[in-house]
XYZ file of C-alpha atoms in Angstrom:
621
model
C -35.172 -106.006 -288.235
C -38.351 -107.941 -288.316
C -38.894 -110.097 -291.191
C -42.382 -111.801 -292.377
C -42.510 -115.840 -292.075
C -44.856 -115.107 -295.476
C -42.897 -113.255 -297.385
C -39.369 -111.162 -298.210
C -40.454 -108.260 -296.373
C -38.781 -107.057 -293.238
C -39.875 -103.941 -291.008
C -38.000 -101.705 -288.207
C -40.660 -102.085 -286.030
C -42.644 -105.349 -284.318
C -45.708 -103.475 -284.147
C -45.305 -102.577 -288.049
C -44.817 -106.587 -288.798
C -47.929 -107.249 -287.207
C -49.721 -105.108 -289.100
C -48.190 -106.130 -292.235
C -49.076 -110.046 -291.564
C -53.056 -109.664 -291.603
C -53.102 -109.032 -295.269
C -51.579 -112.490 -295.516
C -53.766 -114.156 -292.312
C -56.609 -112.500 -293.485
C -58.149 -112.068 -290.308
C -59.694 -108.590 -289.517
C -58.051 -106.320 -287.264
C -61.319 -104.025 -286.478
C -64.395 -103.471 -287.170
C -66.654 -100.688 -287.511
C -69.126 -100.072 -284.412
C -71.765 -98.523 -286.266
C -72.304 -100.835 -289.885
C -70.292 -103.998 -288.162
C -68.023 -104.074 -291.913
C -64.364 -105.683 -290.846
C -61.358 -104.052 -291.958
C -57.609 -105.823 -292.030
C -56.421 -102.487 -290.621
C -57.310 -100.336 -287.935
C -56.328 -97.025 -289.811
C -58.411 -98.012 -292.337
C -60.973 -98.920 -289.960
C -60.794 -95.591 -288.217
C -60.911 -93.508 -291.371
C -64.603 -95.590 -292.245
C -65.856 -95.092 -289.093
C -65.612 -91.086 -288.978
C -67.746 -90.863 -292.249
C -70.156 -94.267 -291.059
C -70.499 -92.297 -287.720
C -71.895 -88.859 -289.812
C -74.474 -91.600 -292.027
C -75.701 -93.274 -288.704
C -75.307 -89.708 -286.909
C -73.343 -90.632 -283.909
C -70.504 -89.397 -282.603
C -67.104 -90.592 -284.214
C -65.915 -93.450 -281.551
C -63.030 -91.785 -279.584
C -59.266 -93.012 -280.705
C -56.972 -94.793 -277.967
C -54.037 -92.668 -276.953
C -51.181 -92.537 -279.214
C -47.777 -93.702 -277.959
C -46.784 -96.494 -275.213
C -49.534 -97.324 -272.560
C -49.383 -96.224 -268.894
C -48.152 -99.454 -266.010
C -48.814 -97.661 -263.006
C -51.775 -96.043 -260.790
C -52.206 -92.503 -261.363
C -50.482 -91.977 -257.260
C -47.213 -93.736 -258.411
C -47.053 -91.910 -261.886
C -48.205 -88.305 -260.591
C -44.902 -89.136 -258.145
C -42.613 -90.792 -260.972
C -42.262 -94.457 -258.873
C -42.645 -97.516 -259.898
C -45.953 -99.443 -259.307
C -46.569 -102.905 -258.352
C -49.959 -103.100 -260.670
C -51.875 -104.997 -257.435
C -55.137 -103.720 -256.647
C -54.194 -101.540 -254.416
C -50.875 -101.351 -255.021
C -48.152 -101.487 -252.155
C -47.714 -97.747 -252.125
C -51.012 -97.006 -251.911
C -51.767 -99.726 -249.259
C -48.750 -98.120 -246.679
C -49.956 -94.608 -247.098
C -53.972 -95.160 -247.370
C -54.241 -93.438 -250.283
C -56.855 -94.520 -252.628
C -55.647 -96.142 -255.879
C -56.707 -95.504 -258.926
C -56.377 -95.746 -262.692
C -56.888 -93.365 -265.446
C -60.024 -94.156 -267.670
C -58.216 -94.068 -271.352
C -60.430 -93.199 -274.225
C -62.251 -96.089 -275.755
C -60.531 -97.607 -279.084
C -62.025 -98.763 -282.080
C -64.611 -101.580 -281.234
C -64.505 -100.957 -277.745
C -68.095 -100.155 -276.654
C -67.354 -100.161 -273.315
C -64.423 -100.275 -270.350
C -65.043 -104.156 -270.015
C -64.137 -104.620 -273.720
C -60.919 -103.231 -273.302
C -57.064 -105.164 -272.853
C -56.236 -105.385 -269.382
C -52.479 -106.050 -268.069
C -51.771 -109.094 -267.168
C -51.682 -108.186 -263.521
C -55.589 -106.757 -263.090
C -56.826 -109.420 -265.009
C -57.913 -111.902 -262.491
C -61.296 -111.619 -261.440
C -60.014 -110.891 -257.638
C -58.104 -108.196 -258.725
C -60.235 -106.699 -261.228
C -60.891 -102.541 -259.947
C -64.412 -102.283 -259.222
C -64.267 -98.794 -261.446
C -64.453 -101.289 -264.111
C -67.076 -103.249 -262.542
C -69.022 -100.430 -261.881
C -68.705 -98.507 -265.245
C -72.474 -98.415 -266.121
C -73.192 -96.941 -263.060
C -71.144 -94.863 -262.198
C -71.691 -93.119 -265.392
C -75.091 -93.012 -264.682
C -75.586 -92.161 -260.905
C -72.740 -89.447 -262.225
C -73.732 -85.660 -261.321
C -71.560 -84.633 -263.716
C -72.879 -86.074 -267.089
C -75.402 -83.680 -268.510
C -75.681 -85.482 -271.731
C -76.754 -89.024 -272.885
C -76.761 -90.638 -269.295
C -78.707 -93.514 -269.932
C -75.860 -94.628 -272.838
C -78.387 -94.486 -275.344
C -75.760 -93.620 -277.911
C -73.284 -96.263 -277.051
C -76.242 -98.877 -277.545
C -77.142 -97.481 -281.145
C -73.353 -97.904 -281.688
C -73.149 -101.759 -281.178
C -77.010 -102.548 -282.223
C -78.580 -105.057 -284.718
C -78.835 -102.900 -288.037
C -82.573 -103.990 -289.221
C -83.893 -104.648 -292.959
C -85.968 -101.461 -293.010
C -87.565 -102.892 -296.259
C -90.800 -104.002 -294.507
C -91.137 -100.697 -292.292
C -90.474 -98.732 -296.228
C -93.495 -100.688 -297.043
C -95.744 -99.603 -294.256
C -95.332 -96.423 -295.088
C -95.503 -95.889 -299.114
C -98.987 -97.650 -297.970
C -100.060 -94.569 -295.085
C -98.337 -91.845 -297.773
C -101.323 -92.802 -300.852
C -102.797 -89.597 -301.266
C -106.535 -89.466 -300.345
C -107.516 -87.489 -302.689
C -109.539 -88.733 -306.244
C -106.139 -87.914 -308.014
C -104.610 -91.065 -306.635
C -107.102 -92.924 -308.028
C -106.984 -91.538 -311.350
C -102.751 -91.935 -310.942
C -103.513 -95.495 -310.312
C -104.706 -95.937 -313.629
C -102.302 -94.320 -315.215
C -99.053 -95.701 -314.145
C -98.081 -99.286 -312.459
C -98.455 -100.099 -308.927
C -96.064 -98.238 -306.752
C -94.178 -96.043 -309.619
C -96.140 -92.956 -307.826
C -93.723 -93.275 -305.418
C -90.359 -91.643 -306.415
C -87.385 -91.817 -306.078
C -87.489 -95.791 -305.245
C -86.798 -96.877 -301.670
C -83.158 -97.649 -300.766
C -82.402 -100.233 -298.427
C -80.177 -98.181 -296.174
C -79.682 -97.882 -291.900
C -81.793 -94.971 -292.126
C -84.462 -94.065 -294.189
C -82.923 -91.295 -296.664
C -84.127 -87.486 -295.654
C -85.967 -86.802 -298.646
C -87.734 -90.262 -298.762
C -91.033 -89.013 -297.293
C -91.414 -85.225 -298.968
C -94.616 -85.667 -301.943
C -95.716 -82.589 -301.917
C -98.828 -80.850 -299.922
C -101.323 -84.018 -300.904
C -103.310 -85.204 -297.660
C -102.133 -88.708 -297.000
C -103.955 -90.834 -293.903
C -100.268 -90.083 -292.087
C -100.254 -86.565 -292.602
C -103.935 -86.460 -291.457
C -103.086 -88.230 -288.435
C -100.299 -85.957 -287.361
C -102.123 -82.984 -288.292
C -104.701 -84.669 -285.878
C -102.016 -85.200 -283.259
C -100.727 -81.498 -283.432
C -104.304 -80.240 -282.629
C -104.852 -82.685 -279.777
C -101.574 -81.872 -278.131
C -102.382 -77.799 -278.291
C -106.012 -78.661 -276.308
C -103.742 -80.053 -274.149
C -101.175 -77.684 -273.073
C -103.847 -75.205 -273.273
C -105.441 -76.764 -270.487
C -102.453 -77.323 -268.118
C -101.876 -75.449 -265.474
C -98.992 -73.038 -265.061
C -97.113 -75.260 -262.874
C -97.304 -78.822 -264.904
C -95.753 -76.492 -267.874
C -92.257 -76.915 -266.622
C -90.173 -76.592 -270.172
C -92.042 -73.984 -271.544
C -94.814 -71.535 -272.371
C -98.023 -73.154 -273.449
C -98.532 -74.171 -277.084
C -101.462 -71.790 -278.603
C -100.860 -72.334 -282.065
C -100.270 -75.712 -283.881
C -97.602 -73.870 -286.135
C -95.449 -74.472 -283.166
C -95.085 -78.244 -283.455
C -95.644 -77.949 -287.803
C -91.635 -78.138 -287.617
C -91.334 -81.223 -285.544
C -94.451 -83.244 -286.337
C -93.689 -83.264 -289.904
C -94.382 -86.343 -292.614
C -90.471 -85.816 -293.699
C -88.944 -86.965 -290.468
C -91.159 -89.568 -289.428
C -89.304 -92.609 -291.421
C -86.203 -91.351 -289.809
C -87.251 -91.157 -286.674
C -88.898 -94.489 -286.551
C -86.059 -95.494 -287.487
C -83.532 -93.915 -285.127
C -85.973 -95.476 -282.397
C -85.547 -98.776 -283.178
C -81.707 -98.398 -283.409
C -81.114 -96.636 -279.574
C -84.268 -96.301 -276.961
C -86.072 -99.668 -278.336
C -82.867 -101.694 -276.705
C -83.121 -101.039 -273.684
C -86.754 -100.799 -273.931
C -88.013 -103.594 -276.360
C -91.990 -103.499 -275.922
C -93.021 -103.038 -279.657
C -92.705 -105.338 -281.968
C -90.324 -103.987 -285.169
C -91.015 -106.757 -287.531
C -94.757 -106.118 -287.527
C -94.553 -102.706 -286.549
C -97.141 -100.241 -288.832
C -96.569 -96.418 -288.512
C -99.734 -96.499 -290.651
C -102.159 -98.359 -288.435
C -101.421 -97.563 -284.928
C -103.256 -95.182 -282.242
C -102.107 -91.613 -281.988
C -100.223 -92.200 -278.369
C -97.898 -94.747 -279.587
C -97.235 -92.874 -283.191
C -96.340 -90.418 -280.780
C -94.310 -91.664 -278.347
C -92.153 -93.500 -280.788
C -91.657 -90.152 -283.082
C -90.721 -87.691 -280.132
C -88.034 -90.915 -278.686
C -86.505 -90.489 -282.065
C -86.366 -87.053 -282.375
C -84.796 -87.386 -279.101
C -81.997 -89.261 -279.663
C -81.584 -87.988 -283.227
C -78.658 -85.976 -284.114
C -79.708 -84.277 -287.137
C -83.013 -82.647 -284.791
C -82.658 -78.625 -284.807
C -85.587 -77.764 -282.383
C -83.952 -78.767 -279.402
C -85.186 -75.949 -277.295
C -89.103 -76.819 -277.973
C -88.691 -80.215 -277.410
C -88.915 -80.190 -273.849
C -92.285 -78.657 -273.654
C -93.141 -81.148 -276.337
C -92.366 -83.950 -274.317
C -93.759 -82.443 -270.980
C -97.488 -82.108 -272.621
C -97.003 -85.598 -274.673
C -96.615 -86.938 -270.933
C -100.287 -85.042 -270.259
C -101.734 -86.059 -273.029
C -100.912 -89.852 -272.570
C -101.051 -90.371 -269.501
C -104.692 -88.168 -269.149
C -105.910 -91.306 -271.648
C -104.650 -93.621 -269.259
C -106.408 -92.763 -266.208
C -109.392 -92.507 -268.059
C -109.422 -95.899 -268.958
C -109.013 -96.632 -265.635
C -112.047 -95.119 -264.601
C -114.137 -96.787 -267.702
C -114.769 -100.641 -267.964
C -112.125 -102.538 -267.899
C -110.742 -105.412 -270.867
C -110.916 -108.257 -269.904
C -108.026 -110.340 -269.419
C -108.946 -113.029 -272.376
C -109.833 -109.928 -274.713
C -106.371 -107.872 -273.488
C -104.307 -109.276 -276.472
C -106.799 -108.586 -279.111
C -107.686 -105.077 -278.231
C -104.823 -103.370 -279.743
C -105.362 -99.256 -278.340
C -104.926 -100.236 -275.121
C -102.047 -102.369 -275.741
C -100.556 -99.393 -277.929
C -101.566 -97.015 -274.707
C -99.767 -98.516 -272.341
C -96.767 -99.005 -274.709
C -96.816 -95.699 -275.108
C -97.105 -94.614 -271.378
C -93.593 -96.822 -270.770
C -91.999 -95.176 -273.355
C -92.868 -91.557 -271.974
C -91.543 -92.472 -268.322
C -88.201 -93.927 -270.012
C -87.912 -90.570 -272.101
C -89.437 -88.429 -269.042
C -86.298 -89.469 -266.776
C -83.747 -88.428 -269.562
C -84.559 -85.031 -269.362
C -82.793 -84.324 -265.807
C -85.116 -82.632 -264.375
C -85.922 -83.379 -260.535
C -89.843 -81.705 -260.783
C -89.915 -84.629 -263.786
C -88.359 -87.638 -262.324
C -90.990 -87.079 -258.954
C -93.811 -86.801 -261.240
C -92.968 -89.851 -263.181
C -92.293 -91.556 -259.838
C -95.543 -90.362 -257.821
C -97.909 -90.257 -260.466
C -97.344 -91.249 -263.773
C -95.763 -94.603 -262.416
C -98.513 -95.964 -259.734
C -100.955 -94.944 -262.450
C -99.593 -97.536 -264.803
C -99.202 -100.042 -262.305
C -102.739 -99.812 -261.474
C -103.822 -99.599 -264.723
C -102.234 -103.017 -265.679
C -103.005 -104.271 -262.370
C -106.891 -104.104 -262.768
C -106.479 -105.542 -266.707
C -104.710 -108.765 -265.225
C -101.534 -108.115 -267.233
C -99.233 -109.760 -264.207
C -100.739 -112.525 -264.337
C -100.892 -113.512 -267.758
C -99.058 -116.688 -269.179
C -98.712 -118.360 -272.696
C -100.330 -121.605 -273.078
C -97.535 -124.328 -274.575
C -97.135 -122.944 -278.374
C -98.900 -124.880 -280.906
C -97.228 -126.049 -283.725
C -96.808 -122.814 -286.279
C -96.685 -123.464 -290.121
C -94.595 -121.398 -292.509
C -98.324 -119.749 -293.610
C -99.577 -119.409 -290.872
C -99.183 -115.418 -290.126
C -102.505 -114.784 -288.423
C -101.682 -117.224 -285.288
C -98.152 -116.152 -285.074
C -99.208 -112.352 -285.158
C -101.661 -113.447 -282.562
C -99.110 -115.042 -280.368
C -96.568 -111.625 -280.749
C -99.177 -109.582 -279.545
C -99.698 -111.716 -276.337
C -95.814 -111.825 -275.960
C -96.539 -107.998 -276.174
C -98.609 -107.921 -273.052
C -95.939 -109.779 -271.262
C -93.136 -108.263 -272.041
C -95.336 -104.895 -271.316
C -95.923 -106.523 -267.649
C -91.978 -107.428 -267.205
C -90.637 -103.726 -268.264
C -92.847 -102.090 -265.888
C -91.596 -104.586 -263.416
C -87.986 -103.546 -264.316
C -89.311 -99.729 -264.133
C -90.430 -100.137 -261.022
C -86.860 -101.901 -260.011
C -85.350 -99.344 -261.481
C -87.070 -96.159 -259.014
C -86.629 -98.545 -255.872
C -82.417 -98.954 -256.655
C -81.835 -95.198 -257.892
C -84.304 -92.906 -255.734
C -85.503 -95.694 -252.739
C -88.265 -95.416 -253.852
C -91.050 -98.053 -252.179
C -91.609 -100.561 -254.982
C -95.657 -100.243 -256.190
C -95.404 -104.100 -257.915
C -94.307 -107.065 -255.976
C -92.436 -109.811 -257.143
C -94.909 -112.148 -256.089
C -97.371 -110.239 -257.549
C -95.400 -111.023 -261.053
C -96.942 -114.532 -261.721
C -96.738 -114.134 -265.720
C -94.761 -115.871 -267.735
C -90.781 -114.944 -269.033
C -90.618 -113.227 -272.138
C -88.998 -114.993 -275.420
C -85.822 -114.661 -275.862
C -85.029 -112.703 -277.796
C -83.472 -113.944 -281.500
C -87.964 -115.483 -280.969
C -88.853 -111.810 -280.677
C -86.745 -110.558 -283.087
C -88.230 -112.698 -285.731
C -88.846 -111.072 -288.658
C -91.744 -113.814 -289.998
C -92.951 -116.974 -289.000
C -90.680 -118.963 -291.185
C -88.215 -117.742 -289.147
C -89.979 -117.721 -286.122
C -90.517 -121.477 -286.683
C -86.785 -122.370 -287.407
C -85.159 -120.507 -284.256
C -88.334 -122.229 -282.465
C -87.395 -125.680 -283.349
C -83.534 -125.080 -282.068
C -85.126 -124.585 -278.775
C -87.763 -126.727 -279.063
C -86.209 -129.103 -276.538
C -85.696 -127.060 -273.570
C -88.247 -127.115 -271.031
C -90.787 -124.423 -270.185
C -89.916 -121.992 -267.608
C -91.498 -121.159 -264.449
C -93.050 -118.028 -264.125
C -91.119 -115.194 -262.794
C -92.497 -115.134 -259.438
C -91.919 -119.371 -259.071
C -87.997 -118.773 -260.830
C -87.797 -116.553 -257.993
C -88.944 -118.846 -255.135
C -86.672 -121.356 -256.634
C -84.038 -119.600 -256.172
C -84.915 -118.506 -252.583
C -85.670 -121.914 -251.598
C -82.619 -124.053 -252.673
C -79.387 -123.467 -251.397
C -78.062 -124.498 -254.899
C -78.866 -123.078 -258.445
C -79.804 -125.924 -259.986
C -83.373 -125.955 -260.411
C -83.184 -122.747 -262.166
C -79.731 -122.860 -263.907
C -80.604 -126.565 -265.737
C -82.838 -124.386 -267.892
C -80.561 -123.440 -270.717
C -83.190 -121.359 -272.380
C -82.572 -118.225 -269.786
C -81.219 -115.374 -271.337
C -79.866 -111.947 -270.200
C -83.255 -110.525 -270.475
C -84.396 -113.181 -268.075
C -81.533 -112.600 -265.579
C -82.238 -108.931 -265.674
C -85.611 -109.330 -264.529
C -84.646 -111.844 -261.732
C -81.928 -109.735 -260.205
C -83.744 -106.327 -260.462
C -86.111 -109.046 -258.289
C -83.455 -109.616 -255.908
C -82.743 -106.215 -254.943
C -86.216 -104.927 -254.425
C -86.797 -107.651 -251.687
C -83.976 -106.724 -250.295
C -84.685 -103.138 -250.021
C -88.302 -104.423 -248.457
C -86.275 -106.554 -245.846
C -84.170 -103.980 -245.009
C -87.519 -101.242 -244.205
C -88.720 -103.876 -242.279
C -92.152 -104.620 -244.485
C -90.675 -107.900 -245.862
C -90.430 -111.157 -243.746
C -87.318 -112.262 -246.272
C -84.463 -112.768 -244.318
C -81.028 -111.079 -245.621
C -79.536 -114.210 -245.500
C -81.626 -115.966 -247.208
C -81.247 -113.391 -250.533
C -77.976 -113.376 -249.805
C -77.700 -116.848 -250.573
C -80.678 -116.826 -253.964
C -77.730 -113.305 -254.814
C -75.120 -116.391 -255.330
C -77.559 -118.442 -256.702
C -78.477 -115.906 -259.237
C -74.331 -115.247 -259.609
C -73.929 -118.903 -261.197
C -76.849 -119.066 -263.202
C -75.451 -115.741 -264.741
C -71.727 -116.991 -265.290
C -73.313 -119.980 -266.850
C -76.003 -118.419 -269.474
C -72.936 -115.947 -270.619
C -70.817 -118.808 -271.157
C -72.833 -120.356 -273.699
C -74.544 -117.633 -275.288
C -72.741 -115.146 -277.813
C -73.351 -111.292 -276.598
C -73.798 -109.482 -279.995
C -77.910 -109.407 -278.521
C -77.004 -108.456 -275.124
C -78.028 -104.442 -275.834
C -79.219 -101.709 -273.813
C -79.424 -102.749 -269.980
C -79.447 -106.718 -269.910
C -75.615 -106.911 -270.257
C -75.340 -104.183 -267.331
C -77.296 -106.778 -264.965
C -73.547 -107.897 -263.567
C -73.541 -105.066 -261.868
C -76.544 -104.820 -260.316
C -75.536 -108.113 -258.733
C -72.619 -106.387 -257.268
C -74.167 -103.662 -255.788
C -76.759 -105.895 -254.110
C -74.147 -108.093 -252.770
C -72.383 -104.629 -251.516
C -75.617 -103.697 -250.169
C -76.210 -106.789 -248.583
C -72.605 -106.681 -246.995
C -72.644 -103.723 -245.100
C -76.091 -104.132 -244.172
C -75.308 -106.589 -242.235
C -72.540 -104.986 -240.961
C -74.314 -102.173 -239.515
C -72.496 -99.725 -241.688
C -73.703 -96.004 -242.064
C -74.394 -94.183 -245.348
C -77.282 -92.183 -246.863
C -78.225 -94.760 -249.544
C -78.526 -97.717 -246.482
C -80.069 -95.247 -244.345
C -84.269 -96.814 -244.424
C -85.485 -93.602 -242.333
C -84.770 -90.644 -244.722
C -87.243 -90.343 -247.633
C -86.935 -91.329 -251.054
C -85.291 -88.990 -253.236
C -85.331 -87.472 -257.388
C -81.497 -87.501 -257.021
C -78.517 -90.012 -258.469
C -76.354 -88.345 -255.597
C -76.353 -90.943 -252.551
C -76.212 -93.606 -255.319
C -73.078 -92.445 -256.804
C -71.640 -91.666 -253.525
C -72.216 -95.226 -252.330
C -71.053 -96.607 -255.631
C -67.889 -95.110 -254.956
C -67.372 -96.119 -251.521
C -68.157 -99.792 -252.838
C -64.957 -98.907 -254.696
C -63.376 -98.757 -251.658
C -64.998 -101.380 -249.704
C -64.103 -104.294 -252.659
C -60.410 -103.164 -252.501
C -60.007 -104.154 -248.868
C -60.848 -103.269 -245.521
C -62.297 -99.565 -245.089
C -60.469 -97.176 -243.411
């Protein structure tokens, strides 16, 4: 029997005791992944979580297997031997055999493998299976997944859950009816009772929320405006750009997915899953009601995408394939006009809002698995933005030292969000561009050194939802001194065999890190083509660099804001330092091999991702 140091009650079971104590600790057991509420008991926990997960519409988190927990590889306990636990164990050392363990469901509050309990004998970091290590990216370089590869859903599971309250705002004010009757309703009735029923301050906006009836409103006008646009566009693609589907005569064919109804919801399901890992529009100032048809669209088809409760699955596709057009038409016709100027760029909000837009359509564009897609996007589409930023100056813009902000002053703190804008704009395409050189080899269009704009804010600064707050999260960081730009933070770390010029700079975040190693590994896939004069060795040694400087920012920073890809940016390290490895060891595999093309598939990736697996186990055989 197990008794309770607390109290008279005594329990058969050690496990049962331990769940007993909480309720007199009063520490929580679990917590629920999808409104963060703590619970003293995981039952309980797991029960709120199945009906939280239909609110938020996500899937229910998987439950951990029932009963006691496998201690052996899957080779020793498909035989029924005992296993040693090392990585690889002895068996599987003598006979060559490759040793692995079963992935076990995730349990409650798990978002990922990392997060889960390891034995005590694979928890050193020497011993640590590079499955684990490799989790991110192996799920996405997997052939296999058809659905959710980017782990869209797992972000919206663990994000920040927003006060929609300002957002509710924005749009009561784009849903007054144009029509005289609102006018004559205004005088009858106080300000804002027109509105009914009254706004709840909920995850997601409630379904019904935005239904008034068949009176124009300025947002209805500008989607009916958006539906007509979007039909003169398919109509004048050509067969072969029409990839998902038949052209779009008729605007009653998008009536049931650009509709006023869904629009607070999908907003809203946007900011809680894509915006993560691509954070490029500002929430807290964010204005369904006063922003350019390409961004009102971009942001309402990614959350339509990543929506559960969306029932027109099979014309979305085509949707998104003449959205792309339709953008991406506007952008190389601003090309071709006068260009902003550089000093005007932050104040000239449609084509800030374009190319916010654009970035948004690639990240959605490459969800869609679709080879004929991901070579467009890669091509085209991509080099298009590139330029288009290029020519306004965008790389190369930094932030002068911020002035002093007071709690009223709104205008010159909305001023400086929408030059953090452009440089956070300039940094994502940088990562995009990252991104198509590590997955498809693709030759990288923007050069590192070509990046000479400042970081962008951390982000609990960007995040800010006024400039009180602004101002008080300023001041705690008001000490640190300025960082380089990204191209300099980079030569710094080439340059010095140590990491302290960069790493003495506690105001790096994972954002920051990203950036830098995505950095790393497209000058090393220029060094090893031959167009780079970087020697290996040399990023080799800034990889390290980069390695301590990393250990050290997640040290001292809590990672409840380390979303979407940021907290993946360990493993990038470790395939550049795999890379790096058998580069210079003259190894042969596809994804080393500099003379074949690039490619539209995840397959060589994956394939060398798992012979990594094998590599950081021990010698290869």
């Amino acid at each position: 029997m197990f008794r309770c140091s607390h109290c008279d009650k005594s329990y058969q079971r050690k496990a049962h005791l331990q769940r007993h104590e909480v309720t007199h600790t009063g520490q929580a057991a679990s917590a629920c992944p999808f409104c963060q509420k703590t619970f003293l008991k995981p039952e309980v926990a797991r029960r709120h979580s199945k009906k939280c997960a239909i609110v938020h519409n996500q899937q229910p988190v998987p439950a951990a297997r029932p009963g006691r927990k496998r201690q052996s590889c899957d080779q020793c306990f498909s035989l029924k031997r005992a296993c040693d636990l090392n990585t690889p164990c002895s068996r599987c050392h003598s006979t060559g055999t490759a040793c692995t363990f079963e992935l076990q469901p995730l349990p409650l509050g798990a978002s990922s493998p990392a997060d889960l309990p390891l034995s005590p004998a694979i928890q050193s970091p020497s011993s640590r299976t590079t499955d684990s290590q490799f989790s991110f990216l192996r799920h996405f370089t997997d052939p296999c997944v058809e659905k959710d590869r980017l782990a869209i859903g797992t972000t919206a599971e663990s994000s920040v859950r927003r006060n929609l309250e300002t957002l509710y705002s924005h749009l009561e004010d784009a849903l007054i009816p144009l029509d005289s009757m609102a006018g004559w309703l205004d005088g009858l009735s106080p300000a804002g009772s027109f509105f009914q029923p009254s706004l709840i301050t909920d995850d997601i906006i409630p379904a019904d929320f935005l239904i008034y009836g068949p009176t124009p409103t300025k947002l209805s006008g500008q989607l009916d405006e958006l539906m007509l646009e979007l039909v003169e566009t398919s109509k004048s693609m050509k067969p072969d750009e029409l990839e998902n589907t038949q052209t779009l005569p008729e605007a009653s064919h998008l009536a049931s997915v650009l509709t006023v109804s869904s629009i607070g919801t999908f907003i809203s399901v946007f900011f809680h899953s894509l915006y993560w890992h691509l954070p490029v529009v500002h929430f807290p100032t964010f204005d369904p009601g006063n922003i350019s048809n390409p961004l009102l669209l971009s942001v309402f088809l990614a959350g339509a995408t990543y929506s559960g409760t969306f029932n027109e699955a099979a014309l979305l596709p085509g949707i998104l394939d003449v959205a792309e057009e339709y953008i991406f038409r506007k952008v190389t016709a601003l090309s071709s006009q006068t260009a902003v100027t550089t000093n005007e760029l932050t104040r000239h909000e449609p084509t800030i809002q374009l190319i916010q837009a654009a970035l948004i359509m690639e990240m959605l564009q490459f969800g869609q698995e679709k080879l004929e897609t991901r070579r467009r996007i890669r091509i085209i589409r991509h080099p298009s933005l590139v330029s288009l930023m290029r020519c306004l100056g965008m790389f190369q813009l930094k932030r002068p030292v911020p002035p002093t902000l007071g709690d009223s002053d709104d205008i010159k703190w909305r001023e400086m969000v929408a030059e953090e804008v452009c440089i956070r704009l300039a940094s994502w395409v940088f990562l995009a561009d990252g991104f198509l050189t590590l997955c498809f080899k693709n030759r990288p269009t923007l050069s590192v050194f070509e990046l000479d704009c400042s970081f962008p804010w951390r982000t609990e600064l960007w995040e800010a939802e006024n400039v009180s707050i602004f101002n008080r999260i300023f001041k705690e960081h008001g000490t640190e001194i300025p960082l380089p730009s990204i191209r300099d933070a980079i030569q710094l770390l080439l340059e010095n065999p140590g990491a302290g010029p960069v790493s003495s700079r506690p105001s790096l975040s994972a954002e920051h890190l990203l950036i830098m190693i995505y950095a790393l590994n497209s000058l090393a896939f220029m060094a090893r083509v031959d167009f780079f004069t970087v020697p290996l060795e040399k990023i080799k040694c800034a990889a390290n660099n980069w390695k301590q400087i990393w250990d050290l920012v997640s040290a001292n920073n809590e990672r409840k804001l380390h979303l979407g890809y940021p907290k993946h940016a360990e493993e990038l390290w470790l395939l550049l330092t795999a890379t790096l490895d058998l580069a210079k060891l003259g190894t042969n595999h596809p994804y080393l091999d500099m003379t074949s093309a690039a490619t539209d598939d995840l397959g060589k990736l994956n394939e060398f991702i798992k012979w990594c697996t094998r590599y950081r186990r021990g010698p290869m055989r």
